[in-house]
Coordinates of C-alpha atoms in Angstrom, one line a residue:
Chain A
X1 CA 114.0 101.5 79.1
X2 CA 117.4 100.5 80.4
X3 CA 117.4 97.7 82.8
X4 CA 113.8 96.6 82.3
X5 CA 112.8 93.4 80.6
X6 CA 110.8 93.4 77.4
X7 CA 107.3 92.2 79.0
X8 CA 107.7 94.5 82.1
X9 CA 108.3 97.3 79.8
X10 CA 105.3 96.5 77.4
X11 CA 103.2 96.3 80.5
X12 CA 104.3 99.8 81.7
X13 CA 103.5 101.1 78.0
X14 CA 100.1 99.6 78.5
X15 CA 99.4 100.8 81.8
X16 CA 100.6 104.2 80.8
X17 CA 97.7 104.3 78.4
X18 CA 95.0 104.2 81.4
X19 CA 93.4 107.6 82.3
X20 CA 95.3 109.2 85.0
X21 CA 98.5 107.2 85.0
X22 CA 101.7 108.5 84.2
X23 CA 105.0 106.8 83.5
X24 CA 105.7 106.7 87.3
X25 CA 102.5 105.5 88.3
X26 CA 102.6 102.6 85.7
X27 CA 106.1 101.7 86.6
X28 CA 105.0 101.5 90.3
X29 CA 101.8 99.1 89.5
X30 CA 103.8 97.2 86.9
X31 CA 106.5 96.4 89.7
X32 CA 103.8 95.6 92.2
X33 CA 102.2 93.4 89.8
X34 CA 105.4 91.2 88.8
X35 CA 106.2 91.1 92.5
X36 CA 102.9 89.8 93.4
X37 CA 101.7 86.1 92.8
X38 CA 100.6 84.6 89.3
X39 CA 97.1 84.4 90.9
X40 CA 96.7 87.9 91.8
X41 CA 97.8 89.0 88.2
X42 CA 95.3 86.5 86.8
X43 CA 92.6 87.9 89.1
X44 CA 93.1 91.5 87.8
X45 CA 93.6 90.2 84.1
X46 CA 90.3 88.2 84.3
X47 CA 88.3 91.1 86.0
X48 CA 89.2 93.2 83.1
X49 CA 88.2 90.9 80.4
X50 CA 85.3 89.7 82.3
X51 CA 83.8 93.5 83.0
X52 CA 84.5 94.4 79.6
X53 CA 82.5 91.1 78.1
X54 CA 79.8 91.5 80.5
X55 CA 78.9 95.1 80.8
X56 CA 76.8 96.6 78.3
X57 CA 75.1 99.8 77.4
X58 CA 71.2 99.9 78.8
X59 CA 69.3 100.2 76.0
X60 CA 66.9 102.7 77.7
X61 CA 69.1 105.0 79.8
X62 CA 72.6 104.4 78.2
X63 CA 74.3 103.4 81.5
X64 CA 76.4 100.4 82.2
X65 CA 74.5 97.2 83.0
X66 CA 74.8 93.5 82.9
X67 CA 71.2 92.9 82.0
X68 CA 69.3 95.2 79.5
X69 CA 67.3 97.2 80.6
X70 CA 69.2 98.0 83.7
X71 CA 68.3 97.7 87.4
X72 CA 67.4 101.5 87.6
X73 CA 65.3 101.4 84.4
X74 CA 63.6 98.3 85.5
X75 CA 63.1 99.3 89.2
X76 CA 59.2 99.9 89.8
X77 CA 59.7 101.6 93.0
X78 CA 61.6 104.7 91.0
X79 CA 59.4 107.5 89.5
X80 CA 59.4 107.0 85.6
X81 CA 58.1 110.5 85.5
X82 CA 61.3 112.4 86.3
X83 CA 64.3 111.6 84.1
X84 CA 67.9 113.0 85.1
X85 CA 70.0 113.5 81.9
X86 CA 73.6 113.1 82.5
X87 CA 76.8 113.6 79.8
X88 CA 78.3 110.3 81.2
X89 CA 77.6 106.8 82.8
X90 CA 79.9 107.6 85.6
X91 CA 77.5 110.4 86.4
X92 CA 74.9 108.0 87.1
X93 CA 77.1 106.6 89.7
X94 CA 77.9 110.0 91.5
X95 CA 74.3 110.9 91.4
X96 CA 73.1 107.6 93.1
X97 CA 75.6 108.1 95.7
X98 CA 73.8 111.2 96.9
X99 CA 70.9 108.9 97.6
X100 CA 68.8 111.7 96.8
X101 CA 67.5 111.0 93.4
X102 CA 64.5 108.4 92.8
X103 CA 63.6 108.9 89.2
X104 CA 65.2 107.5 86.1
X105 CA 68.4 108.4 83.9
X106 CA 69.1 109.1 80.5
X107 CA 73.1 109.4 79.3
X108 CA 73.6 111.6 76.5
X109 CA 77.1 110.0 75.9
X110 CA 78.7 113.5 75.6
X111 CA 78.0 117.3 75.2
X112 CA 77.4 119.5 71.9
X113 CA 80.9 120.3 70.8
X114 CA 80.8 121.8 67.2
X115 CA 84.8 122.3 67.4
X116 CA 85.0 118.6 67.8
X117 CA 82.2 117.8 65.2
X118 CA 79.8 116.6 67.9
X119 CA 76.2 117.6 66.9
X120 CA 72.9 116.5 68.2
X121 CA 73.0 113.8 65.9
X122 CA 76.0 112.1 68.0
X123 CA 74.2 112.2 71.4
X124 CA 71.6 110.3 72.8
X125 CA 68.8 112.9 72.1
X126 CA 66.5 111.1 69.9
X127 CA 65.8 108.3 72.4
X128 CA 65.4 111.1 75.1
X129 CA 62.8 112.5 73.2
X130 CA 61.2 109.4 72.5
X131 CA 61.2 108.4 76.1
X132 CA 59.6 111.9 77.0
X133 CA 56.9 111.4 74.3
X134 CA 56.0 108.0 74.9
X135 CA 56.0 107.9 78.6
X136 CA 54.5 109.7 81.5
X137 CA 57.4 112.1 81.9
X138 CA 56.7 115.5 83.6
X139 CA 60.2 116.6 84.4
X140 CA 63.6 116.6 82.9
X141 CA 66.4 117.5 85.2
X142 CA 69.7 118.6 83.0
X143 CA 72.5 117.4 85.2
X144 CA 75.3 118.2 82.6
X145 CA 79.0 119.4 83.8
X146 CA 79.0 123.0 84.6
X147 CA 81.4 123.6 81.4
X148 CA 80.5 126.1 78.3
X149 CA 79.6 122.9 76.2
X150 CA 77.6 121.5 79.1
X151 CA 75.8 124.7 79.4
X152 CA 75.2 125.1 75.7
X153 CA 74.0 121.7 75.6
X154 CA 71.5 122.2 78.5
X155 CA 70.2 125.3 76.6
X156 CA 69.8 123.4 73.5
X157 CA 67.9 120.6 75.2
X158 CA 65.8 122.9 77.3
X159 CA 64.6 124.6 74.1
X160 CA 63.5 121.2 72.5
X161 CA 62.0 119.8 75.6
X162 CA 60.3 123.0 76.6
X163 CA 58.0 122.7 73.6
X164 CA 57.1 119.2 74.5
X165 CA 55.3 120.4 77.5
X166 CA 57.7 118.8 80.3
X167 CA 59.2 121.1 83.1
X168 CA 62.6 121.3 82.5
X169 CA 65.4 121.9 85.6
X170 CA 69.0 122.1 85.9
X171 CA 71.1 121.4 88.9
X172 CA 71.5 124.2 91.2
X173 CA 74.7 126.1 91.0
X174 CA 77.1 125.4 94.1
X175 CA 79.0 123.0 91.6
X176 CA 82.6 124.6 91.1
X177 CA 82.6 126.3 87.8
X178 CA 84.9 124.4 85.4
X179 CA 84.8 121.4 87.6
X180 CA 84.0 117.7 86.8
X181 CA 80.3 116.4 87.9
X182 CA 81.8 113.0 88.9
X183 CA 84.6 114.4 91.1
X184 CA 82.3 116.4 93.3
X185 CA 81.6 115.5 96.7
X186 CA 78.3 114.0 97.6
X187 CA 77.0 116.6 99.8
X188 CA 77.7 119.4 97.1
X189 CA 76.4 117.1 94.4
X190 CA 73.2 116.3 96.6
X191 CA 72.4 119.8 97.4
X192 CA 72.7 120.8 93.8
X193 CA 70.2 118.2 92.7
X194 CA 67.8 119.3 95.5
X195 CA 68.3 123.2 94.7
X196 CA 67.7 122.5 90.8
X197 CA 65.8 125.4 89.2
X198 CA 63.1 125.8 86.5
X199 CA 64.7 126.7 83.1
Chain B
X1 CA 77.9 100.5 94.7
X2 CA 74.2 101.6 93.4
X3 CA 73.9 101.7 89.7
X4 CA 77.1 99.6 88.9
X5 CA 76.9 96.4 87.5
X6 CA 78.7 93.6 89.5
X7 CA 81.5 92.7 87.2
X8 CA 82.2 96.3 86.8
X9 CA 82.2 96.8 90.4
X10 CA 84.5 93.9 90.6
X11 CA 87.1 95.6 88.5
X12 CA 86.9 98.7 90.2
X13 CA 87.4 96.8 93.6
X14 CA 90.7 95.0 91.9
X15 CA 92.1 97.9 90.4
X16 CA 91.6 99.9 93.5
X17 CA 94.0 97.4 95.5
X18 CA 96.9 98.7 93.1
X19 CA 99.5 101.2 94.5
X20 CA 98.4 104.5 94.2
X21 CA 95.0 103.7 93.0
X22 CA 92.1 105.0 94.9
X23 CA 88.4 104.4 94.6
X24 CA 88.0 107.4 92.2
X25 CA 90.7 106.7 90.1
X26 CA 89.9 103.0 89.7
X27 CA 86.2 104.0 88.8
X28 CA 87.9 106.2 86.2
X29 CA 90.1 103.6 84.8
X30 CA 87.2 100.8 84.9
X31 CA 84.8 103.0 83.0
X32 CA 87.4 103.8 80.4
X33 CA 88.1 100.1 80.0
X34 CA 84.6 98.8 79.8
X35 CA 84.2 101.8 77.0
X36 CA 87.1 100.7 75.0
X37 CA 87.3 97.5 72.7
X38 CA 87.5 94.0 73.6
X39 CA 91.0 93.8 72.0
X40 CA 92.3 96.7 74.2
X41 CA 91.0 95.1 77.2
X42 CA 92.5 91.7 76.0
X43 CA 95.9 93.3 75.5
X44 CA 96.0 94.8 78.7
X45 CA 94.8 91.4 80.4
X46 CA 97.5 89.4 78.6
X47 CA 100.5 91.9 79.2
X48 CA 99.9 91.5 82.8
X49 CA 99.9 87.7 82.7
X50 CA 102.5 88.0 80.2
X51 CA 104.8 90.1 82.6
X52 CA 104.1 88.2 85.5
X53 CA 105.0 84.9 83.9
X54 CA 108.0 86.1 82.0
X55 CA 109.7 88.2 84.8
X56 CA 111.9 86.4 87.3
X57 CA 114.5 87.7 89.7
X58 CA 117.9 87.8 88.7
X59 CA 120.1 85.2 90.5
X60 CA 123.0 87.4 90.7
X61 CA 121.6 90.8 91.5
X62 CA 118.1 90.5 92.6
X63 CA 116.4 92.9 89.9
X64 CA 113.8 91.8 87.2
X65 CA 114.8 90.0 84.3
X66 CA 113.4 87.5 81.7
X67 CA 116.9 85.7 81.3
X68 CA 118.7 84.9 84.4
X69 CA 121.4 86.2 85.1
X70 CA 120.1 89.8 83.7
X71 CA 121.4 92.2 81.0
X72 CA 123.6 94.2 83.3
X73 CA 125.0 91.2 85.5
X74 CA 125.9 89.8 81.8
X75 CA 127.2 93.1 80.3
X76 CA 131.1 92.7 79.8
X77 CA 131.4 96.4 79.2
X78 CA 130.2 97.2 82.8
X79 CA 132.6 97.4 85.7
X80 CA 132.4 94.3 87.9
X81 CA 134.7 95.9 90.8
X82 CA 131.6 98.5 91.8
X83 CA 128.6 97.0 93.1
X84 CA 125.7 99.7 94.0
X85 CA 123.2 98.6 96.4
X86 CA 119.5 99.7 96.2
X87 CA 116.6 98.7 98.1
X88 CA 114.2 97.9 95.4
X89 CA 114.4 96.7 91.5
X90 CA 113.0 100.3 90.7
X91 CA 115.9 102.2 92.0
X92 CA 118.2 100.0 89.5
X93 CA 115.9 102.0 86.9
X94 CA 116.2 105.2 88.4
X95 CA 119.9 105.1 88.5
X96 CA 120.2 103.5 85.1
X97 CA 118.3 106.5 83.7
X98 CA 121.0 108.9 85.1
X99 CA 123.1 107.2 82.6
X100 CA 126.2 107.8 85.1
X101 CA 126.8 104.4 86.7
X102 CA 128.8 101.5 84.9
X103 CA 129.1 99.2 87.6
X104 CA 126.7 96.4 88.6
X105 CA 123.9 96.5 91.1
X106 CA 122.6 94.6 94.0
X107 CA 119.0 94.7 95.1
X108 CA 118.6 94.1 98.7
X109 CA 114.8 93.6 98.7
X110 CA 114.3 96.3 101.4
X111 CA 115.8 97.7 104.7
X112 CA 116.2 96.7 108.1
X113 CA 113.3 97.2 110.3
X114 CA 112.8 95.7 113.5
X115 CA 109.4 96.8 114.2
X116 CA 108.1 95.0 111.1
X117 CA 110.3 92.0 111.9
X118 CA 112.9 92.4 109.3
X119 CA 116.1 91.5 110.2
X120 CA 119.5 91.0 108.0
X121 CA 118.0 87.5 107.3
X122 CA 115.3 89.0 105.5
X123 CA 117.2 90.9 103.0
X124 CA 119.5 89.7 100.5
X125 CA 122.8 90.5 102.5
X126 CA 124.5 87.0 102.4
X127 CA 124.3 87.1 98.5
X128 CA 125.7 90.5 98.6
X129 CA 128.9 89.4 100.8
X130 CA 129.4 86.4 98.6
X131 CA 129.4 88.3 95.7
X132 CA 131.9 90.8 97.3
X133 CA 134.1 87.9 98.4
X134 CA 134.0 86.0 95.5
X135 CA 134.7 88.4 92.9
X136 CA 137.2 91.4 92.4
X137 CA 135.1 94.0 94.1
X138 CA 136.7 97.0 95.1
X139 CA 134.1 99.7 95.8
X140 CA 130.3 98.9 97.1
X141 CA 128.2 102.0 96.8
X142 CA 125.3 102.1 99.3
X143 CA 122.0 103.7 97.4
X144 CA 119.5 103.3 99.7
X145 CA 116.7 105.8 100.6
X146 CA 117.7 108.6 103.0
X147 CA 115.2 107.5 105.6
X148 CA 115.9 106.5 109.2
X149 CA 115.5 102.8 108.3
X150 CA 117.7 103.4 105.0
X151 CA 120.2 105.1 107.2
X152 CA 120.4 102.4 109.7
X153 CA 121.0 99.7 106.9
X154 CA 123.7 101.6 105.5
X155 CA 125.3 102.0 108.5
X156 CA 124.9 98.3 109.3
X157 CA 126.1 97.3 105.8
X158 CA 129.1 99.8 105.9
X159 CA 130.1 97.9 109.3
X160 CA 130.1 94.5 107.9
X161 CA 131.8 95.4 104.1
X162 CA 134.3 97.6 106.0
X163 CA 135.8 94.8 107.6
X164 CA 136.2 92.8 104.2
X165 CA 138.4 95.4 102.8
X166 CA 136.2 97.0 100.1
X167 CA 135.6 101.0 100.0
X168 CA 132.3 101.8 100.9
X169 CA 130.7 104.7 99.8
X170 CA 126.9 106.4 99.9
X171 CA 125.0 108.8 97.6
X172 CA 125.7 112.5 98.4
X173 CA 122.8 114.2 100.5
X174 CA 122.1 117.7 99.7
X175 CA 120.1 119.9 97.5
X176 CA 118.0 118.8 94.7
X177 CA 119.7 120.0 91.6
X178 CA 117.4 122.6 89.9
X179 CA 115.6 123.1 93.4
X180 CA 115.0 126.1 95.5
X181 CA 117.0 126.7 98.6
X182 CA 114.4 128.3 100.6
X183 CA 112.0 125.5 99.6
X184 CA 114.3 122.6 100.9
X185 CA 113.5 121.4 104.4
X186 CA 115.6 121.9 107.6
X187 CA 117.1 118.5 107.4
X188 CA 118.1 118.6 103.8
X189 CA 119.7 122.3 103.9
X190 CA 121.6 121.2 107.3
X191 CA 123.0 118.4 105.6
X192 CA 123.8 120.1 102.4
X193 CA 125.6 122.8 104.7
X194 CA 127.5 120.0 106.6
X195 CA 128.8 118.1 103.7
X196 CA 129.7 121.2 101.5
X197 CA 132.5 120.4 99.2
X198 CA 135.6 122.7 98.4
X199 CA 134.9 124.4 95.0

């Protein structure tokens, strides 16, 4: 890019690969960074490397944590008999913000998508079944995104789980169809959680 | 934030301080980063620190560069008799992308803003006058943002520069090319009408 020194240009390129960051945002951020102090840049750089190296997946629920198992899975005040199944770790955060769920979570890691070659074996379904079988789980809440793949995955899980004698429910409709679960506002998401229906 | 491990939470906070990045974007980026490889995170972290440490201000024009003076100021094919004055280094980039300017630049570093305590002594005005006086400068183009402060600063500079015998011009105001007449705001359309040119 004419007029931009190489290291700054590289920073713009690298920032541009982040989700939701286009060329203009990347340029704006890069210029802000080179205009700020070395200490501030070092702080951001360190927090990136630090977050990546400290953060692991909880071997129980699959969400992000520093200590395995995570604070939700080890919280004895939380009801172990209810498991809320979500697609992504960010969905756990969205549900926690509603403050209306006191059970445990299970992160699937995605949804079934035959066209993308994602089958049951690519998701954390075996570990979900293992948790349901080995623990006193009475209800599984399917909190997948209200997309075609999300619904298909919910249907698939409902069928397997139903045969294991647990109540299977899903979030109430009310979420905008085609929307993204972790972008919903707390009230809508909280209501959807409370009004979950039996499958 | 409930459910988020501390290092990840810190990263969200730090990213949230970047321009144009709100809490949701910061969360999305942070989750993407901890889900990507350590090498990718290290690359981003390095490019931030690297860009900051290599990038300096050109002592001549004030824009960002790795070698001082910058490649534009040392480019003998560029006309040294025309100086284009801009507010920010990012404006140099925008003008370079047009490919229509072959002179040199001068970055003011902002605009006059008495309410924010920014007077002439806080901008790179002395060095602009020094360049105009000591070199064969015949024209100064004021390419400041068409805001109240930008216009006031342009007026101020035009007055000082006019007394030094250089031609002072400013960017044309009017309808954006490719824009829609009935979508233009009244001020823009009024200016376009007043500053109409003979065909």
